[in-house]
Coordinates of C-alpha atoms in Angstrom, one line a residue:
X1 CA -13.3 35.3 14.8
X2 CA -10.5 32.7 14.9
X3 CA -7.0 34.1 14.4
X4 CA -4.7 32.7 11.9
X5 CA -2.4 31.4 14.7
X6 CA -5.2 29.4 16.2
X7 CA -6.6 27.7 13.1
X8 CA -4.7 24.5 13.6
X9 CA -5.7 24.2 17.3
X10 CA -9.3 24.9 16.4
X11 CA -9.4 22.4 13.6
X12 CA -7.8 19.7 15.8
X13 CA -10.3 20.3 18.6
X14 CA -13.2 20.1 16.2
X15 CA -12.0 16.8 14.8
X16 CA -11.6 15.4 18.2
X17 CA -15.2 16.4 19.2
X18 CA -16.9 15.0 16.1
X19 CA -14.7 12.1 14.9
X20 CA -14.5 8.5 16.1
X21 CA -11.0 7.9 17.4
X22 CA -9.9 5.1 15.1
X23 CA -6.7 7.1 14.1
X24 CA -4.2 9.0 16.1
X25 CA -3.1 11.7 13.6
X26 CA -0.3 14.1 14.1
X27 CA -1.7 17.6 15.0
X28 CA -1.2 19.0 11.5
X29 CA -4.2 20.2 9.5
X30 CA -3.4 20.2 5.8
X31 CA -5.1 22.8 3.5
X32 CA -3.1 22.7 0.3
X33 CA -0.6 20.4 -1.4
X34 CA 1.6 20.1 -4.5
X35 CA 4.2 17.7 -5.5
X36 CA 6.0 16.4 -2.4
X37 CA 4.9 19.3 -0.2
X38 CA 1.8 20.1 1.9
X39 CA 0.8 23.4 3.6
X40 CA -1.3 23.6 6.7
X41 CA -4.1 26.0 7.6
X42 CA -1.6 28.3 9.3
X43 CA 0.7 28.5 6.2
X44 CA 3.4 26.2 7.4
X45 CA 5.0 23.9 4.8
X46 CA 6.0 20.3 5.3
X47 CA 7.8 17.7 3.2
X48 CA 5.4 14.7 2.9
X49 CA 7.4 11.6 3.6
X50 CA 4.4 9.3 4.0
X51 CA 2.6 9.9 0.7
X52 CA -0.7 8.6 1.9
X53 CA 0.8 5.1 2.6
X54 CA 1.9 5.0 -1.0
X55 CA -1.4 6.3 -2.4
X56 CA 0.4 9.5 -3.5
X57 CA 3.3 7.8 -5.3
X58 CA 3.1 10.5 -8.1
X59 CA 2.9 13.4 -5.7
X60 CA 0.0 15.7 -4.7
X61 CA -2.0 17.1 -7.6
X62 CA 0.1 15.6 -10.4
X63 CA -0.7 17.8 -13.4
X64 CA -1.4 14.9 -15.8
X65 CA -3.6 13.1 -13.3
X66 CA -5.5 16.2 -12.4
X67 CA -6.1 17.0 -16.1
X68 CA -7.5 13.5 -16.6
X69 CA -9.8 13.9 -13.7
X70 CA -11.0 17.3 -14.8
X71 CA -11.7 16.1 -18.3
X72 CA -13.7 13.2 -17.0
X73 CA -15.7 15.4 -14.5
X74 CA -17.0 17.3 -17.5
X75 CA -18.3 14.1 -19.1
X76 CA -19.6 11.4 -16.8
X77 CA -18.5 10.3 -13.3
X78 CA -20.7 7.2 -12.5
X79 CA -22.7 4.7 -14.4
X80 CA -22.5 1.6 -12.1
X81 CA -21.6 -1.7 -13.6
X82 CA -25.1 -2.1 -14.9
X83 CA -23.8 -0.4 -18.0
X84 CA -20.5 0.0 -19.8
X85 CA -18.7 3.3 -20.3
X86 CA -16.0 4.4 -22.6
X87 CA -13.2 4.4 -20.0
X88 CA -13.8 0.9 -18.7
X89 CA -12.5 -1.3 -21.4
X90 CA -9.4 0.8 -22.1
X91 CA -8.5 0.9 -18.4
X92 CA -8.8 -2.8 -18.0
X93 CA -6.8 -3.4 -21.2
X94 CA -4.1 -1.0 -20.1
X95 CA -3.8 -2.5 -16.6
X96 CA -3.8 -6.0 -18.0
X97 CA -0.9 -5.1 -20.3
X98 CA 1.0 -3.5 -17.4
X99 CA 0.6 -6.6 -15.2
X100 CA 1.0 -9.1 -18.1
X101 CA -2.4 -10.7 -17.2
X102 CA -5.5 -11.5 -19.2
X103 CA -8.1 -9.9 -17.1
X104 CA -8.7 -7.1 -14.6
X105 CA -11.5 -6.7 -12.0
X106 CA -11.6 -3.0 -10.8
X107 CA -12.8 -2.3 -7.2
X108 CA -12.4 0.7 -4.9
X109 CA -10.4 0.2 -1.7
X110 CA -7.5 -2.1 -1.1
X111 CA -9.4 -4.2 1.4
X112 CA -12.1 -4.6 -1.1
X113 CA -9.5 -5.9 -3.6
X114 CA -8.1 -8.3 -1.1
X115 CA -11.6 -9.6 -0.3
X116 CA -12.1 -10.1 -4.0
X117 CA -8.9 -12.1 -4.3
X118 CA -9.9 -14.3 -1.4
X119 CA -13.3 -15.0 -2.9
X120 CA -11.8 -15.7 -6.4
X121 CA -9.2 -18.0 -4.8
X122 CA -11.8 -20.0 -2.9
X123 CA -14.0 -20.2 -6.0
X124 CA -11.1 -21.3 -8.1
X125 CA -10.3 -23.9 -5.5
X126 CA -13.8 -25.4 -5.6
X127 CA -14.5 -25.1 -9.3
X128 CA -11.0 -25.8 -10.8
X129 CA -8.8 -27.5 -8.2
X130 CA -11.6 -29.6 -6.8
X131 CA -11.3 -28.8 -3.1
X132 CA -14.4 -30.1 -1.3
X133 CA -17.0 -27.3 -0.7
X134 CA -16.4 -25.2 2.4
X135 CA -12.9 -26.6 3.1
X136 CA -10.6 -24.2 1.2
X137 CA -7.7 -22.8 3.2
X138 CA -5.4 -19.8 2.4
X139 CA -1.9 -19.4 3.8
X140 CA -0.9 -16.0 5.1
X141 CA 2.1 -14.6 6.9
X142 CA 2.4 -13.2 10.4
X143 CA 2.8 -9.5 10.6
X144 CA 0.5 -9.1 7.6
X145 CA -1.6 -6.1 6.9
X146 CA -4.2 -6.7 4.1
X147 CA -7.0 -4.4 5.3
X148 CA -9.6 -3.9 8.0
X149 CA -12.7 -6.0 7.1
X150 CA -13.8 -8.7 9.5
X151 CA -12.5 -11.5 7.3
X152 CA -9.1 -9.9 6.9
X153 CA -8.6 -9.0 10.6
X154 CA -9.5 -12.7 11.3
X155 CA -6.0 -13.6 10.1
X156 CA -4.2 -10.6 11.4
X157 CA -1.6 -11.1 14.1
X158 CA -1.7 -7.5 15.3
X159 CA -3.8 -7.4 18.5
X160 CA -4.9 -3.8 17.9
X161 CA -6.3 -4.7 14.5
X162 CA -7.9 -8.0 15.6
X163 CA -9.1 -7.8 19.2
X164 CA -12.8 -7.5 20.0
X165 CA -13.9 -8.2 16.4
X166 CA -14.7 -11.9 16.7
X167 CA -16.1 -14.3 15.9
X168 CA -13.4 -14.7 13.3
X169 CA -13.6 -16.1 9.8
X170 CA -12.0 -19.5 9.5
X171 CA -10.0 -20.9 6.6
X172 CA -6.6 -19.2 7.1
X173 CA -3.2 -20.6 8.2
X174 CA -0.6 -18.2 9.5
X175 CA 3.1 -19.0 9.0
X176 CA 6.2 -16.9 9.9
X177 CA 7.0 -14.3 7.2
X178 CA 10.1 -15.2 5.2
X179 CA 10.1 -18.8 6.4
X180 CA 9.9 -20.8 3.2
X181 CA 10.0 -24.2 4.9
X182 CA 7.1 -23.3 7.2
X183 CA 5.1 -22.2 4.2
X184 CA 5.8 -25.4 2.3
X185 CA 4.8 -27.5 5.4
X186 CA 1.5 -25.6 5.7
X187 CA 0.3 -26.5 2.2
X188 CA -2.0 -29.4 1.9
X189 CA -4.8 -30.7 -0.4
X190 CA -7.2 -28.0 0.9
X191 CA -4.8 -25.1 0.2
X192 CA -6.1 -22.8 -2.6
X193 CA -3.8 -19.8 -2.2
X194 CA -0.8 -18.2 -0.6
X195 CA -1.5 -14.5 0.1
X196 CA 1.5 -12.4 0.9
X197 CA 2.9 -8.9 0.8
X198 CA 6.2 -9.0 -1.2
X199 CA 7.4 -6.4 1.4
X200 CA 5.4 -6.0 4.6
X201 CA 4.7 -2.3 4.9
X202 CA 2.7 -1.9 8.1
X203 CA 5.0 -4.3 9.9
X204 CA 7.8 -1.9 9.4
X205 CA 8.9 -2.2 5.7
X206 CA 10.1 -5.8 6.2
X207 CA 12.0 -7.2 3.2
X208 CA 12.0 -11.0 3.1
X209 CA 15.2 -13.0 2.6
X210 CA 16.6 -13.1 -0.9
X211 CA 15.0 -16.1 -2.8
X212 CA 11.9 -16.2 -0.6
X213 CA 9.5 -15.0 -3.3
X214 CA 11.1 -17.3 -5.8
X215 CA 10.6 -20.2 -3.4
X216 CA 7.0 -19.2 -2.8
X217 CA 6.4 -19.2 -6.5
X218 CA 8.0 -22.6 -6.9
X219 CA 6.0 -24.1 -4.0
X220 CA 2.7 -22.8 -5.4
X221 CA 3.4 -24.1 -8.8
X222 CA 4.4 -27.6 -7.5
X223 CA 1.3 -27.9 -5.3
X224 CA -1.2 -26.2 -7.7
X225 CA -1.8 -23.3 -5.4
X226 CA -2.4 -19.7 -6.4
X227 CA 0.3 -17.2 -5.4
X228 CA -1.6 -13.9 -4.6
X229 CA 0.7 -10.9 -4.2
X230 CA -0.7 -8.0 -2.3
X231 CA 1.1 -5.1 -4.0
X232 CA -1.2 -2.4 -2.7
X233 CA 1.6 -0.6 -0.9
X234 CA 4.7 -2.1 -2.6
X235 CA 3.5 -1.9 -6.2
X236 CA 3.3 0.7 -8.9
X237 CA 6.8 2.1 -8.7
X238 CA 7.4 2.4 -4.9
X239 CA 10.3 0.0 -4.8
X240 CA 12.0 1.1 -8.0
X241 CA 10.2 -1.5 -10.1
X242 CA 6.6 -1.7 -11.3
X243 CA 6.0 -4.4 -8.7
X244 CA 8.1 -5.5 -5.8
X245 CA 7.9 -9.1 -7.1
X246 CA 9.9 -7.9 -10.1
X247 CA 13.0 -7.7 -8.0
X248 CA 13.2 -11.6 -8.0
X249 CA 11.6 -11.9 -11.5
X250 CA 8.6 -13.5 -9.9
X251 CA 5.1 -13.4 -11.5
X252 CA 2.2 -14.2 -9.1
X253 CA -1.0 -15.7 -10.2
X254 CA -2.9 -12.7 -8.9
X255 CA -1.8 -9.1 -8.3
X256 CA -3.8 -7.1 -5.8
X257 CA -3.4 -3.4 -6.4
X258 CA -4.7 -0.2 -4.9
X259 CA -3.6 3.1 -3.3
X260 CA -1.3 4.6 -6.0
X261 CA -3.6 3.3 -8.7
X262 CA -6.0 6.2 -7.9
X263 CA -3.3 8.8 -8.3
X264 CA -4.1 10.4 -5.0
X265 CA -7.4 11.6 -6.4
X266 CA -10.0 8.8 -6.1
X267 CA -10.0 5.4 -4.5
X268 CA -9.2 2.8 -7.1
X269 CA -8.2 -0.9 -6.6
X270 CA -8.1 -3.9 -8.8
X271 CA -7.3 -7.6 -9.0
X272 CA -5.4 -8.8 -12.1
X273 CA -5.1 -12.4 -13.1
X274 CA -5.2 -14.7 -16.1
X275 CA -8.5 -16.0 -17.5
X276 CA -8.3 -19.4 -15.9
X277 CA -8.4 -17.7 -12.5
X278 CA -10.6 -14.6 -12.8
X279 CA -12.7 -16.3 -15.3
X280 CA -14.3 -18.4 -12.5
X281 CA -16.6 -15.4 -11.8
X282 CA -20.0 -15.2 -13.4
X283 CA -22.5 -12.3 -13.5
X284 CA -24.1 -11.7 -10.1
X285 CA -21.5 -13.6 -8.1
X286 CA -19.5 -10.5 -7.1
X287 CA -19.8 -6.8 -7.6
X288 CA -19.3 -3.2 -6.4
X289 CA -21.5 -0.2 -7.2
X290 CA -18.5 2.2 -7.6
X291 CA -16.0 -0.3 -8.8
X292 CA -14.6 0.6 -12.2
X293 CA -16.6 3.9 -12.4
X294 CA -15.7 6.4 -15.2
X295 CA -13.9 8.9 -13.1
X296 CA -11.8 6.1 -11.4
X297 CA -11.0 4.5 -14.7
X298 CA -9.9 7.8 -16.3
X299 CA -7.6 8.6 -13.5
X300 CA -6.2 5.1 -13.2
X301 CA -5.6 5.0 -17.0
X302 CA -3.5 8.1 -16.6
X303 CA -1.6 6.4 -13.7
X304 CA -0.9 3.3 -15.9
X305 CA 0.3 5.6 -18.6
X306 CA 2.8 7.2 -16.3
X307 CA 4.1 3.8 -15.2
X308 CA 4.4 2.6 -18.8
X309 CA 7.1 5.2 -19.4
X310 CA 9.2 3.7 -16.6
X311 CA 10.2 7.1 -15.3
X312 CA 8.6 6.8 -11.8
X313 CA 10.3 3.5 -11.3
X314 CA 13.6 4.9 -12.4
X315 CA 13.3 7.9 -10.0
X316 CA 12.4 5.6 -7.2
X317 CA 15.5 3.5 -7.8
X318 CA 17.9 6.3 -8.2
X319 CA 16.6 8.7 -5.5
X320 CA 15.9 5.6 -3.3
X321 CA 19.6 4.6 -3.4
X322 CA 20.4 8.1 -2.1
X323 CA 17.8 7.8 0.6
X324 CA 19.1 4.5 1.9
X325 CA 22.7 5.7 1.7
X326 CA 22.0 8.7 3.8
X327 CA 19.9 6.7 6.3
X328 CA 22.7 4.2 6.6
X329 CA 25.0 6.9 7.8
X330 CA 22.7 7.3 10.9
X331 CA 22.9 3.6 11.9
X332 CA 24.8 3.6 15.2
X333 CA 24.0 7.2 15.7
X334 CA 20.5 6.9 17.0
X335 CA 19.2 4.3 14.4
X336 CA 19.7 0.6 15.0
X337 CA 18.5 -0.6 11.6
X338 CA 17.3 0.5 8.2
X339 CA 15.3 -1.6 5.8
X340 CA 13.5 -1.2 2.5
X341 CA 13.8 -0.8 -1.2
X342 CA 13.5 2.1 -3.5
X343 CA 11.8 5.1 -1.9
X344 CA 10.5 3.1 1.0
X345 CA 12.3 2.7 4.3
X346 CA 11.6 1.3 7.7
X347 CA 14.0 2.7 10.3
X348 CA 14.4 1.5 13.9
X349 CA 15.2 4.2 16.4
X350 CA 17.1 3.3 19.5
X351 CA 14.2 2.8 21.9
X352 CA 16.3 4.4 24.7
X353 CA 16.0 7.7 22.8
X354 CA 12.3 7.9 21.9
X355 CA 9.3 6.2 20.5
X356 CA 8.4 6.3 16.8
X357 CA 5.5 8.6 17.7
X358 CA 7.8 11.0 19.5
X359 CA 10.1 11.0 16.5
X360 CA 7.2 11.8 14.2
X361 CA 6.2 14.7 16.3
X362 CA 9.8 16.1 16.5
X363 CA 10.2 15.7 12.7
X364 CA 6.9 17.5 12.2
X365 CA 8.3 20.4 14.2
X366 CA 11.1 20.5 11.7
X367 CA 8.8 20.5 8.6
X368 CA 8.9 16.7 7.8
X369 CA 5.8 14.5 8.0
X370 CA 6.4 10.8 8.6
X371 CA 4.6 8.0 10.5
X372 CA 5.5 5.6 13.2
X373 CA 4.5 1.9 13.5
X374 CA 5.1 -0.6 16.2
X375 CA 7.1 1.1 19.0
X376 CA 10.2 2.8 17.8
X377 CA 9.9 2.1 14.1
X378 CA 9.4 4.9 11.7
X379 CA 8.3 4.6 8.0
X380 CA 9.5 6.9 5.2
X381 CA 7.7 6.8 1.9
X382 CA 8.0 10.1 0.1
X383 CA 6.3 10.7 -3.3
X384 CA 8.4 9.4 -6.2
X385 CA 8.7 13.0 -7.4
X386 CA 10.8 13.9 -4.4
X387 CA 14.3 15.3 -5.2
X388 CA 17.7 14.3 -3.7
X389 CA 17.9 17.7 -2.1
X390 CA 14.5 17.2 -0.4
X391 CA 15.7 13.8 0.8
X392 CA 18.8 15.4 2.2
X393 CA 16.6 17.9 4.1
X394 CA 14.4 15.1 5.5
X395 CA 17.4 13.0 6.6
X396 CA 19.2 16.1 8.0
X397 CA 16.1 16.8 10.1
X398 CA 16.0 13.2 11.3
X399 CA 19.7 13.5 12.3
X400 CA 18.9 16.6 14.3
X401 CA 16.1 14.8 16.1
X402 CA 18.4 11.9 17.0
X403 CA 21.2 14.1 18.1
X404 CA 19.1 16.3 20.3
X405 CA 17.6 13.3 21.9
X406 CA 21.0 11.8 22.5
X407 CA 22.2 15.1 24.0
X408 CA 19.2 15.3 26.3
X409 CA 19.8 11.7 27.4

C-alpha cells in the first residue's frame, strides 16, 4: 500500500510511464483546489500564481460558476448545433453585449477560436474585400503564441512549437512585435487581417509601446483590413480591464476569446465580431460538435455576468498595482526587469543566478506555483480573487529564492 508520503512520487512516476512528454510539468500533483489555493495529494498547500494560463481568472471552484454548472448538469449537457438549446441564445446575446459586437460564434479551445478567426478573415477577404481566391494574406507578429494546430504553428517563430511539423500553411507575414512601421509596410492589396495579441503572454508578458494598438487600428481602418485581437490570455479581466485593448480605447474588428470564458470548469472559446464580418459564414461552412453546448454556455453566461459587474477588473487593477510595486522592489536584487499589466507579470531573473525553471522549482518548495518561459523569464498570473496578503507572500518567497541564489553564488 502506498504511504501518504510517497503519493506524489508514485503519481509522477505513473504519469511519466503513460503520458506523451509534450509538457514538462513541475512535480506537484494537485488533488483539491479552492480560490487561489491548491492542495496536492500529500496535503501540501500552494498559492496558484499561474491560474491555468488565465483559464482560472475567477479562481478555483468559484461558487457562482460551480452553481451554474451543477444546475445545468441536472438539465442537459450536450445537444450539438443540429438543434438549439435554451442557453445558446442568451449566452451569445450576453457575450455580444460585453464585447460590443453584433454576433458571437462559440467554439471550444483557444486554438479552435483562432482557426475560426483565420477562416472568417479569409472568407471576408474573398467575399467582401474582393481579394483574388487563394491569395489572402494575414499579418502576425514574431514571438506570437496563438495555439498549436498545424496552421497556427506555421507562423510561429518559436522553434520548439514549429520544428518538424511541416509542410507549413502559407498566407502569413511575420513582422516584429511593436513595430508599427514594419506592420504598415507589410500590408498590401492581398492583406485581409492583422492578428495580434495585445500583450504577448507566452513570449514573457510583453507589453507593446504605448500607441501601438491605436496605430494598428488606424492602419487596418485605412487599408480596409480586419484587426483581430487574440485576447485569449489577456482578456476577461486579467489586465484590469475587460480586454487588454481597452487600455488604449481600441476596438478590434474581431475578438478571439477563450480560457477564462470557461470559468476553469469547461473549455469554452468564442469569436465576436459585427454582422458584416461574421455574417460571411453560411450553414455547413464551419462548425464544431461541442461548440456552444448547453453546459459550456451556462458556465460562460455566469462568467460574463461576473465581468458585467466590473468587480474582477477592479480587483485586477488594484491588487495588480500592488503586485507590480512589490516586484519592482526586486529589480536590481536578482531581477533585471518586470513587465505586465494588472495581475499579469513577466519577470526576468538574472541568468547568472538561475533559469526560470529552477526558479519555479524553488518557489514550489516554498508553496508558490509559477511557470517559466524562455530561459530565465518567469510568469506570474494569479487568480483575480487573490489578496494583497497572498501577493505579499508570493513576492516574499521570490525574494527569498533570489537572495539564497545570490548568497550561494
